[in-house]
Amino acid sequence: MRYPFPVGKSDFIQGDEAIARAAILAGCRFYAGYPITPASEIFEAMALYMPLVDGVSIQMEDEIASIAAIIGASWAGAKAMTATSGPGFSLMQENLGYAVMTETPIVVVDVQRGGPSTGQPTLPAQGDIMQAIWGTHGDHMLIVLSPSTVQEAFDFTILAFNFAEKYRTPVVLLTDAEIAHMRERVYIPSPEEIELVERKLPASEEEAKLPFGDPHGDGVPPMPIFGKGYRTYVTGLTHDERGRPKTVDAEVHEKLITRIFRKILDHKDEIISYEEFMLDDADVAIVSTGIVSRSAIRAVKILRERGVKAGLLKLNTVWPFDFDYIEELAERVRKIYVPEMNLGQLYHLVKEGANGKAEVELIAKIGGEVHTPMEIVERVVG
Amino acid sequence: MYMKSAYEIRDKYLRKDMLPTIFCPGCGIGSVLQFTLRAIDDLGLNQDEIVWVSGIGCSSRVPGFVNFDGLHTTHGRALAFATGIKLANPNLKIIAFMGDGDAAAIGGNHFIHAIRRNLDVTVILINNFTYGMTGGQVAPTALKGLRGTTAPYGQFENPFDIAGLAVAAGANYVARWTVFNYLQGINSIKKALSKEGFTLVEFLSPCPISFGRRNRMKTSPELIRWYQKITVPLAKAKKMKPEELEGKIVIGEFADRDRPGLVREYREYIKRAKKMMGWEE
């Protein structure tokens, strides 16, 4: 297959561009979106590339329609993605819940900017962490990934598609305006270097009759896509294993929702990824995610030079969250610092994980600038 | 015209384990569903290549009762979902079964934009002037003075003419009937299903329980008699003065044209892209 960009070599590109190229290499052939800063370049790249790879790129009337269209495309068999920023992500929340409930594999990129409301369209923030995890209503479970470099934006996009297909779930890729517009050297692998996961399809008529069952015991039902003669009914209402609405049956509701939780949580060791930096002998831990981790790495180096045994835990997966691991970490260190570009979102998760075993302190920064390493250092040394 | 028995249609196309339906006595949705299934049957369409899409409300429950692939989505969004299904797999024929509130209020924007794009979809629209499932609130189609639980003293806003809106937005085929016009209705659905691009068949459909009861029409026959009184065939309407048409609803075929559908346009776009990039001659 011919690609509209060089593969098997490095290129110097923006984060948004990296996400678009990664999506195409991951097999994404349907993109629907609505322009919004700082996510528009993803759409613009998709608009340029998609027709050349016989894929679809369409500008919808709003963000609600964009996520609706990719869910439809996914049921028609395509790997599908949309990208947006805070206000658009808010509009997508209802249908994100629909994708959770109907177990539709989709990838939603949220390029974070300052909020609430229209806020700071051109400046980065990390204010959508809670929205990504808990934005839609009702009990639900999905996967949220958070890159800190343009290379990671590329790599995690492929990972996002693989998780979406493997677990039949929406996956949110949380980046920010800084990563979106920053240019960095990125290695774009050739297709044979990439391991791709495809959704499980029904192996028999019997399996196809249970589009929301658990025939393999892993919590992930095979997905009978439309047009194959299975005559599948998909509804956002509480439904039984066959997909029939059972809205007032407590047992059916509990079984469905707990399986949707279980299919992710039972595989959390495979889904959750983090990187440790000088954490082995650390006395002070910094826990961060996304763009702030870059400053945090530098801060750890400076702190070590000054004789403070500091280490960094960089979270690549924001959700599901490894509360047990944070507790273990809290037992090892004296104090945990959480620098983040909001007034405390990751902080609450870390604090809950630490479970009182170590003091947890938030280093909040809002307004559109990433923490400088010295801002973190100064807080740690007091 | 030979008509198969309703039993035959039922046995062939309905999911028996889903019956009985949720519809109230006197509701018109079952009739419109029957017209649609008869049209599919008459045209000999492949059941495995049709996807039914819907939003929220009484009429949106229809995809659950028919034995086809179906996507029962969020309120008003059926056509946005349909856009994804159709473009991802153009071999699928899509029927969107919608209500008036679903299509014209919460879904109004998706509705006009799906038409503007000429999305290849057939919309079967149940217009009963009310939100039946939620309990009889006024819909954007409710004529002035009609009562609903959210306008207990009579609707004070102007109604939408859905068919007129669809014609103006550029639909390839638009027709409106009452459930009483069953032959015209079936023929219109057949025509709609045979055409490329956006096609719409709107039905004025009785809702005695949520709507009629609050407007002094407690039974379906009373509502149908009222429809007969307020509807005017297109040919006759053309000869009438605007003031004579005040408070009336025109029925008939309003548009029948052959603009290229979205699928065809996108295929051409792909060719153009490859040519402009020098990938193809």
XYZ file of C-alpha atoms in Angstrom:
663
model
C 0.000 0.000 0.000
C 1.145 3.500 -0.816
C 1.235 6.062 2.013
C 0.890 9.813 1.532
C 3.828 10.455 3.900
C 7.277 8.892 4.303
C 7.368 5.688 6.357
C 10.294 3.801 7.863
C 12.149 6.994 8.657
C 12.121 10.027 10.902
C 10.364 13.291 10.215
C 10.175 16.653 11.971
C 6.469 17.219 12.595
C 3.851 18.632 14.958
C 1.989 16.525 17.511
C -1.299 16.898 15.670
C 0.304 15.751 12.420
C 1.883 12.776 14.225
C -1.529 11.684 15.498
C -3.044 11.819 12.009
C -0.208 9.783 10.482
C -0.325 7.248 13.303
C -4.070 6.840 12.874
C -3.642 6.062 9.187
C -0.898 3.536 9.925
C -3.135 2.025 12.625
C -5.727 1.345 9.934
C -8.095 4.248 10.633
C -10.188 4.781 7.514
C -12.939 7.007 8.855
C -12.460 10.435 10.339
C -15.266 12.838 11.212
C -14.611 16.135 12.905
C -15.451 19.736 13.574
C -12.710 22.364 13.511
C -11.450 23.566 16.880
C -8.172 25.029 18.083
C -5.749 23.410 18.895
C -6.971 20.144 17.341
C -7.713 21.388 13.815
C -4.393 20.276 12.329
C -5.331 16.661 13.023
C -8.425 17.146 10.900
C -6.515 19.057 8.211
C -3.949 16.263 7.934
C -6.713 13.657 7.807
C -8.482 15.664 5.093
C -5.291 15.591 3.049
C -4.438 11.916 3.570
C -7.736 10.043 3.843
C -8.928 10.233 0.217
C -5.497 9.049 -0.911
C -5.797 5.860 1.157
C -9.463 5.376 0.148
C -10.621 6.462 3.564
C -13.257 8.984 4.555
C -12.665 12.389 6.088
C -15.794 14.449 6.624
C -16.502 17.774 8.282
C -19.653 17.380 10.328
C -22.018 20.083 11.563
C -20.765 19.867 15.149
C -18.886 17.692 17.617
C -22.001 15.747 18.579
C -22.400 14.675 14.966
C -18.682 13.922 14.659
C -18.595 11.325 17.415
C -21.977 9.958 16.277
C -20.599 9.457 12.770
C -17.507 7.596 13.956
C -19.642 5.287 16.105
C -21.782 4.549 13.036
C -18.664 3.951 10.950
C -17.294 1.585 13.567
C -20.470 -0.520 13.447
C -20.088 -0.580 9.670
C -16.655 -2.135 10.218
C -14.222 0.788 10.010
C -11.567 1.875 12.473
C -12.691 5.405 13.228
C -11.451 8.522 15.007
C -12.412 12.077 15.849
C -10.396 14.853 17.488
C -11.444 17.911 19.419
C -10.601 20.203 22.299
C -12.314 21.009 25.634
C -15.604 22.616 24.536
C -16.066 20.097 21.733
C -15.160 17.259 24.069
C -17.936 18.443 26.410
C -20.407 18.160 23.529
C -19.232 14.632 22.787
C -19.846 13.317 26.271
C -23.354 11.938 25.675
C -22.276 9.888 22.690
C -19.051 8.858 24.432
C -21.352 7.224 26.965
C -23.286 5.654 24.095
C -20.029 4.169 22.784
C -19.263 2.769 26.249
C -22.766 1.279 26.554
C -22.795 -0.210 23.055
C -19.126 -1.280 23.332
C -18.087 0.476 20.162
C -14.369 0.741 19.387
C -13.541 4.379 18.630
C -10.662 6.747 19.307
C -11.376 10.279 20.545
C -8.475 12.716 20.724
C -8.887 15.605 23.143
C -6.223 18.256 22.643
C -6.553 20.115 25.934
C -6.636 23.908 26.123
C -7.375 26.271 28.990
C -10.944 26.161 30.263
C -13.668 26.110 31.450
C -15.837 27.243 28.554
C -14.025 28.732 25.568
C -11.201 29.720 27.933
C -7.775 29.849 26.304
C -8.078 28.321 22.839
C -4.406 28.570 21.935
C -2.797 27.624 25.234
C -2.188 24.236 26.816
C -3.809 22.868 29.954
C -4.567 19.576 31.643
C -8.015 20.504 32.811
C -9.876 17.698 31.040
C -8.511 14.761 33.023
C -11.685 14.381 35.061
C -13.863 15.044 32.025
C -12.087 12.279 30.122
C -12.552 9.822 32.955
C -15.962 10.796 34.303
C -17.453 13.241 31.780
C -20.327 11.117 30.593
C -23.193 10.185 32.881
C -23.747 6.921 34.666
C -21.276 4.259 35.747
C -18.879 3.689 32.914
C -15.369 2.571 32.095
C -13.042 3.526 29.285
C -9.329 3.969 28.614
C -7.483 7.313 28.718
C -3.925 7.679 27.417
C -1.675 10.704 27.856
C 1.453 11.363 25.771
C 4.194 13.815 26.750
C 6.159 14.057 23.491
C 5.333 14.153 19.795
C 6.804 10.658 19.445
C 4.505 9.454 22.223
C 1.555 11.193 20.563
C 2.340 9.017 17.545
C 2.940 5.796 19.485
C -0.022 6.186 21.830
C -2.383 6.807 18.902
C -1.532 3.356 17.569
C -1.914 1.980 21.080
C -5.294 3.724 21.383
C -6.598 1.972 18.258
C -5.249 -1.359 19.475
C -6.918 -1.001 22.884
C -10.179 0.172 21.288
C -10.295 -2.859 19.002
C -9.116 -5.364 21.597
C -11.511 -4.313 24.354
C -14.387 -3.003 22.187
C -14.273 0.306 23.965
C -13.833 4.015 23.334
C -10.295 5.205 24.016
C -9.487 8.839 24.762
C -6.100 10.229 23.806
C -5.447 13.284 25.989
C -2.868 15.632 24.551
C -2.599 19.403 24.891
C -1.944 22.533 22.838
C 1.788 22.338 23.590
C 2.245 18.827 22.167
C -0.207 19.612 19.371
C 1.809 22.500 17.970
C 5.340 21.597 19.008
C 7.567 20.144 16.292
C 9.821 17.242 17.203
C 11.664 14.503 15.475
C 9.389 11.483 15.190
C 10.181 8.043 13.890
C 7.378 6.982 11.548
C 7.668 3.204 11.285
C 6.874 1.292 8.146
C 3.674 -0.784 8.378
C 5.489 -4.080 8.914
C 7.128 -2.679 12.050
C 3.746 -1.971 13.654
C 1.742 -4.549 15.525
C -1.948 -3.987 14.943
C -4.913 -5.474 16.755
C -8.185 -6.105 14.927
C -11.533 -6.481 16.652
C -12.822 -9.933 17.426
C -15.576 -10.891 14.956
C -18.146 -13.595 15.651
C -16.697 -17.015 14.843
C -20.155 -18.576 14.447
C -23.874 -17.810 14.180
C -24.131 -18.632 17.867
C -21.567 -16.013 18.837
C -23.171 -13.451 16.545
C -26.453 -13.928 18.398
C -24.780 -12.693 21.590
C -23.338 -9.324 20.572
C -23.208 -8.307 24.234
C -22.433 -11.660 25.784
C -19.160 -13.097 26.991
C -18.585 -16.259 24.954
C -14.817 -16.207 25.484
C -14.843 -15.394 29.186
C -12.631 -12.339 28.767
C -15.521 -9.897 29.057
C -15.112 -8.772 25.432
C -17.916 -9.931 23.115
C -17.136 -10.480 19.418
C -18.593 -7.577 17.417
C -21.081 -8.515 14.676
C -20.620 -5.583 12.334
C -23.491 -4.449 10.108
C -24.176 -5.922 6.711
C -22.960 -9.461 7.439
C -26.425 -10.920 7.822
C -26.359 -11.180 11.612
C -29.211 -8.685 12.048
C -27.838 -7.138 15.192
C -29.795 -4.604 17.193
C -27.684 -2.069 19.033
C -29.200 0.223 21.642
C -27.951 2.605 24.307
C -30.710 1.306 26.565
C -29.828 -1.356 29.110
C -29.804 -4.552 27.079
C -29.301 -8.259 27.595
C -26.632 -10.418 25.947
C -28.639 -10.570 22.738
C -29.011 -6.793 22.653
C -32.689 -6.721 23.598
C -33.737 -3.736 25.743
C -34.335 -4.728 29.375
C -34.613 -1.349 31.001
C -36.247 -2.229 34.307
C -34.383 -5.444 35.007
C -31.868 -4.711 37.780
C -29.998 -7.968 37.227
C -29.503 -7.357 33.502
C -28.271 -3.816 34.141
C -25.839 -4.911 36.822
C -24.500 -7.762 34.715
C -23.941 -5.528 31.687
C -22.290 -2.632 33.477
C -20.087 -4.775 35.692
C -18.861 -6.674 32.627
C -18.031 -3.375 30.901
C -15.970 -2.483 34.005
C -14.471 -5.956 34.282
C -13.316 -6.231 30.682
C -11.034 -3.235 31.287
C -10.115 -3.737 34.953
C -9.314 -7.450 34.541
C -6.763 -6.454 31.919
C -5.437 -3.369 33.633
C -1.913 -4.800 33.939
C -1.763 -4.864 30.174
C -3.417 -1.468 29.731
C -1.715 0.583 32.424
C 1.690 1.868 31.468
C 4.040 4.217 33.302
C 7.698 5.117 33.329
C 9.884 5.405 36.362
C 12.804 7.785 36.408
C 15.317 7.585 39.290
C 12.549 6.267 41.490
C 14.338 3.189 42.959
C 15.978 4.926 45.892
C 13.805 8.027 45.910
C 12.790 9.784 49.041
C 10.566 12.243 47.203
C 8.393 11.216 44.259
C 6.939 13.395 41.573
C 3.894 11.957 39.829
C 2.878 13.608 36.591
C 1.407 12.994 33.178
C 1.600 14.552 29.727
C 3.598 17.648 28.914
C 4.399 18.474 32.561
C 6.475 15.279 32.810
C 9.092 16.930 30.607
C 9.689 19.639 33.170
C 9.466 17.077 35.947
C 12.323 15.010 34.481
C 14.550 18.071 34.441
C 13.408 18.961 37.950
C 14.432 15.502 39.201
C 17.884 15.920 37.673
C 18.355 19.313 39.330
C 17.079 17.993 42.644
C 19.518 15.071 42.496
C 22.357 17.533 41.810
C 21.292 19.368 44.931
C 21.349 16.185 46.960
C 17.588 15.561 47.109
C 16.750 11.949 46.351
C 13.922 12.699 43.943
C 12.335 10.434 41.359
C 9.583 10.671 38.763
C 6.612 8.509 37.979
C 5.261 9.458 34.547
C 1.798 8.092 33.877
C 1.180 7.111 30.258
C -2.238 5.722 31.117
C -4.425 8.063 33.131
C -7.370 5.645 33.313
C -7.715 2.964 34.496
C -5.645 4.173 37.411
C -3.303 1.947 39.383
C -4.259 2.961 42.918
C -2.401 -0.041 44.407
C 0.845 0.915 42.773
C 0.572 4.500 44.067
C 0.014 3.117 47.567
C 3.128 0.981 47.208
C 5.041 4.048 46.073
C 3.676 6.071 48.980
C 5.020 3.440 51.376
C 8.499 3.879 49.903
C 8.760 7.657 49.801
C 8.374 10.480 52.283
C 6.385 12.776 50.059
C 4.685 12.839 46.658
C 4.379 15.986 44.562
C 1.850 16.258 41.756
C 2.609 19.051 39.294
C -0.231 19.512 36.840
C -1.704 22.243 34.651
C -4.976 22.610 36.516
C -6.085 23.233 40.085
C -5.957 19.587 41.069
C -7.335 16.632 39.132
C -4.601 13.994 38.949
C -3.797 15.083 42.509
C -7.056 13.622 43.795
C -6.369 10.268 42.178
C -2.818 10.169 43.555
C -3.983 11.191 47.011
C -6.579 8.456 47.033
C -3.954 5.970 45.877
C -1.420 7.101 48.504
C -4.034 6.271 51.099
C -2.350 8.356 53.776
C 0.941 6.455 53.513
C 2.760 9.583 52.326
C 1.990 13.252 52.179
C 0.739 14.339 48.745
C 1.168 17.913 47.583
C -0.295 19.552 44.515
C 1.820 21.868 42.385
C -0.896 23.538 40.375
C -0.361 25.906 37.487
C -3.012 27.404 35.232
C -3.041 30.166 32.661
C -1.429 28.442 29.722
C 2.216 27.865 30.589
C 3.894 24.588 31.367
C 5.648 24.442 34.756
C 9.311 25.332 34.502
C 11.640 22.770 36.101
C 12.661 25.358 38.688
C 9.066 25.930 39.767
C 8.889 22.251 40.675
C 12.355 22.256 42.259
C 11.579 25.260 44.416
C 8.415 23.703 45.745
C 10.240 20.494 46.625
C 13.198 22.114 48.379
C 10.885 24.675 49.952
C -53.005 -3.857 -6.490
C -52.361 -7.211 -4.852
C -51.467 -6.889 -1.196
C -49.897 -9.637 0.856
C -51.598 -10.356 4.138
C -50.327 -8.434 7.147
C -49.494 -11.786 8.792
C -47.113 -12.640 5.993
C -45.350 -9.301 6.342
C -45.222 -9.673 10.117
C -43.797 -13.188 10.017
C -41.187 -12.273 7.482
C -39.848 -9.082 9.001
C -40.656 -8.727 12.701
C -38.711 -10.087 15.665
C -41.411 -12.125 17.327
C -39.560 -12.301 20.648
C -39.798 -8.506 20.864
C -43.581 -8.411 20.548
C -45.852 -6.967 21.741
C -44.644 -3.503 20.835
C -44.603 -0.616 23.282
C -47.098 1.351 21.180
C -50.388 2.594 22.653
C -53.823 1.644 21.301
C -54.652 3.780 18.274
C -51.035 4.712 17.557
C -50.118 5.162 13.894
C -46.509 3.985 14.056
C -47.472 0.360 13.408
C -49.252 1.374 10.218
C -46.277 3.329 8.922
C -43.988 0.443 9.854
C -46.232 -1.857 7.833
C -46.093 0.509 4.840
C -42.296 0.530 5.052
C -42.020 -3.255 5.285
C -44.452 -3.659 2.376
C -42.334 -1.268 0.312
C -39.177 -3.254 1.122
C -41.000 -6.467 0.269
C -42.432 -5.148 -2.999
C -39.009 -3.915 -4.090
C -37.457 -7.259 -3.127
C -34.658 -5.572 -1.187
C -32.088 -7.713 0.615
C -32.865 -7.766 4.319
C -29.171 -8.191 5.174
C -28.146 -5.033 3.366
C -30.514 -2.662 5.127
C -29.675 -0.923 8.399
C -32.376 0.808 10.430
C -31.243 3.802 12.409
C -33.203 5.791 14.962
C -32.910 8.337 17.729
C -35.113 8.483 20.823
C -38.872 8.353 21.232
C -41.733 6.032 20.356
C -41.003 5.824 16.628
C -37.331 5.266 17.370
C -38.167 1.933 18.995
C -39.071 0.529 15.573
C -35.565 -0.813 14.708
C -35.879 -3.069 17.758
C -38.991 -4.742 16.409
C -37.762 -5.437 12.882
C -35.369 -8.228 12.015
C -32.601 -6.154 10.427
C -29.335 -4.649 11.600
C -30.324 -1.645 13.677
C -28.779 1.206 15.606
C -30.974 2.837 18.260
C -28.977 5.941 19.120
C -29.204 9.145 21.148
C -31.965 11.736 20.914
C -31.971 13.509 17.562
C -28.684 12.078 16.343
C -29.834 9.245 14.086
C -28.753 10.951 10.868
C -25.292 11.771 12.232
C -24.776 8.088 13.055
C -26.194 7.182 9.644
C -23.580 9.376 7.948
C -20.844 7.213 9.434
C -22.516 3.914 8.569
C -23.238 4.893 4.978
C -19.823 6.370 4.186
C -17.970 3.506 5.883
C -19.980 0.912 3.958
C -21.848 2.386 0.966
C -23.319 -1.040 0.137
C -25.712 -0.688 3.050
C -29.093 0.918 2.475
C -30.164 3.039 5.412
C -33.643 3.703 6.729
C -33.913 6.294 9.493
C -37.158 5.980 11.410
C -37.688 9.227 13.287
C -40.203 11.302 15.168
C -41.000 14.990 14.714
C -39.295 16.123 17.913
C -36.333 13.871 17.221
C -35.834 15.108 13.648
C -36.911 18.735 13.804
C -36.102 19.895 17.353
C -33.073 18.301 19.010
C -31.968 16.826 15.690
C -32.846 19.822 13.534
C -29.272 20.695 12.722
C -28.317 17.133 11.793
C -31.475 16.941 9.692
C -30.760 19.998 7.527
C -27.083 19.127 7.151
C -27.762 15.518 6.183
C -30.070 16.905 3.496
C -27.535 19.548 2.406
C -24.938 16.785 1.944
C -27.569 14.669 0.206
C -26.707 11.747 2.484
C -28.001 8.533 0.941
C -30.718 7.692 3.449
C -34.475 7.234 3.494
C -36.124 9.018 6.389
C -39.522 7.770 7.480
C -40.840 10.471 9.729
C -43.693 10.060 12.168
C -45.278 13.449 12.782
C -47.836 13.369 15.585
C -47.321 16.948 16.823
C -46.131 15.721 20.183
C -43.499 14.030 22.307
C -45.450 10.869 22.879
C -43.034 8.821 24.938
C -42.206 11.572 27.409
C -45.855 12.318 27.950
C -47.380 14.759 25.492
C -45.195 17.841 25.458
C -45.548 20.128 22.413
C -43.300 19.399 19.417
C -41.892 21.968 16.961
C -44.508 20.762 14.463
C -47.466 21.486 16.754
C -49.853 23.898 15.084
C -50.655 27.114 16.916
C -53.232 26.628 19.619
C -52.690 22.875 20.034
C -52.242 21.829 23.607
C -49.460 19.838 25.221
C -48.216 19.379 28.767
C -45.608 22.109 28.231
C -48.083 24.444 26.560
C -51.235 23.757 28.584
C -52.872 26.937 27.245
C -52.164 26.170 23.606
C -48.987 26.400 21.547
C -47.889 30.000 20.988
C -44.926 29.331 18.675
C -44.954 28.866 14.901
C -44.695 25.275 13.681
C -42.077 23.812 11.373
C -43.241 22.482 8.013
C -40.803 19.536 7.948
C -41.437 18.568 4.318
C -41.043 22.200 3.243
C -37.806 22.448 5.192
C -36.505 19.309 3.492
C -37.370 20.619 0.034
C -35.611 23.923 0.751
C -32.530 22.158 2.143
C -32.222 20.169 -1.093
C -33.650 16.673 -0.559
C -33.963 14.471 -3.638
C -37.400 13.202 -2.743
C -39.966 14.587 -0.296
C -43.527 13.456 0.264
C -46.066 13.873 3.057
C -49.165 11.809 3.736
C -51.393 10.885 6.613
C -51.516 7.256 7.767
C -54.909 7.173 6.107
C -53.284 7.576 2.641
C -51.818 4.099 2.733
C -51.452 3.414 -1.000
C -49.800 6.771 -1.654
C -47.693 6.187 1.422
C -46.417 2.768 0.321
C -45.730 4.054 -3.185
C -43.847 7.035 -1.833
C -41.686 4.846 0.406
C -40.949 2.584 -2.582
C -39.919 5.599 -4.606
C -37.841 6.963 -1.727
C -36.037 3.650 -1.242
C -35.264 3.425 -4.963
C -33.618 6.824 -5.192
C -30.093 8.019 -4.546
C -29.448 10.759 -1.978
C -31.709 12.061 0.765
C -35.332 10.975 0.619
C -38.069 11.743 3.115
C -41.577 10.460 3.583
C -43.438 12.228 6.366
C -46.615 10.783 7.862
C -49.168 12.585 9.973
C -49.764 9.864 12.495
C -52.344 9.620 15.266
C -51.279 9.690 18.908
C -54.598 9.556 20.789
C -53.106 8.871 24.237
C -50.498 11.614 24.553
C -51.746 14.144 22.028
C -55.383 13.544 21.072
C -56.591 13.219 24.646
C -55.349 16.744 25.399
C -56.878 18.167 22.216
C -60.412 16.816 22.399
C -59.656 13.872 20.087
C -59.539 10.821 22.323
C -59.537 8.149 19.638
C -57.631 7.383 16.492
C -60.697 7.732 14.191
C -61.292 11.225 15.591
C -57.690 12.144 14.786
C -57.922 10.700 11.304
C -61.109 12.680 10.648
C -59.261 15.777 11.868
C -56.363 15.008 9.498
C -58.860 14.715 6.645
C -60.205 18.112 7.597
C -56.856 19.921 7.928
C -54.994 18.349 5.018
C -55.163 19.621 1.460
C -53.771 17.751 -1.555
C -50.986 19.625 -3.327
C -52.899 20.090 -6.620
C -55.826 21.658 -4.795
C -53.574 23.785 -2.591
C -51.973 25.348 -5.651
C -55.321 26.891 -6.542
C -56.003 28.134 -3.012
C -55.259 31.586 -1.590
C -52.725 31.875 1.270
C -55.429 32.875 3.731
C -57.467 29.811 2.795
C -54.427 27.655 3.535
C -53.972 29.128 7.007
C -53.910 26.264 9.557
C -53.984 23.614 6.801
C -51.303 21.048 6.010
C -50.548 20.279 2.388
C -50.019 16.629 1.479
C -48.500 15.087 -1.623
C -45.137 14.816 -3.360
C -43.094 17.991 -2.963
C -39.763 17.130 -4.547
C -38.544 14.479 -6.957
C -35.106 15.223 -8.363
C -31.846 13.404 -8.970
C -28.949 15.367 -7.528
C -25.913 13.169 -6.920
C -25.858 11.595 -3.458
C -23.074 11.977 -0.902
C -21.555 8.561 -1.629
C -21.199 9.369 -5.321
C -19.810 12.841 -4.537
C -17.225 11.388 -2.150
C -16.113 8.780 -4.686
C -15.524 11.587 -7.172
C -13.672 13.513 -4.480
C -11.308 10.571 -3.925
C -10.604 10.437 -7.663
C -9.978 14.184 -7.716
C -7.621 13.971 -4.737
C -5.548 11.201 -6.321
C -5.384 13.081 -9.583
C -4.373 16.345 -7.926
C -1.630 14.549 -6.024
C -0.431 12.895 -9.212
C -1.218 9.426 -7.870
C -3.543 8.641 -10.736
C -4.110 9.933 -14.229
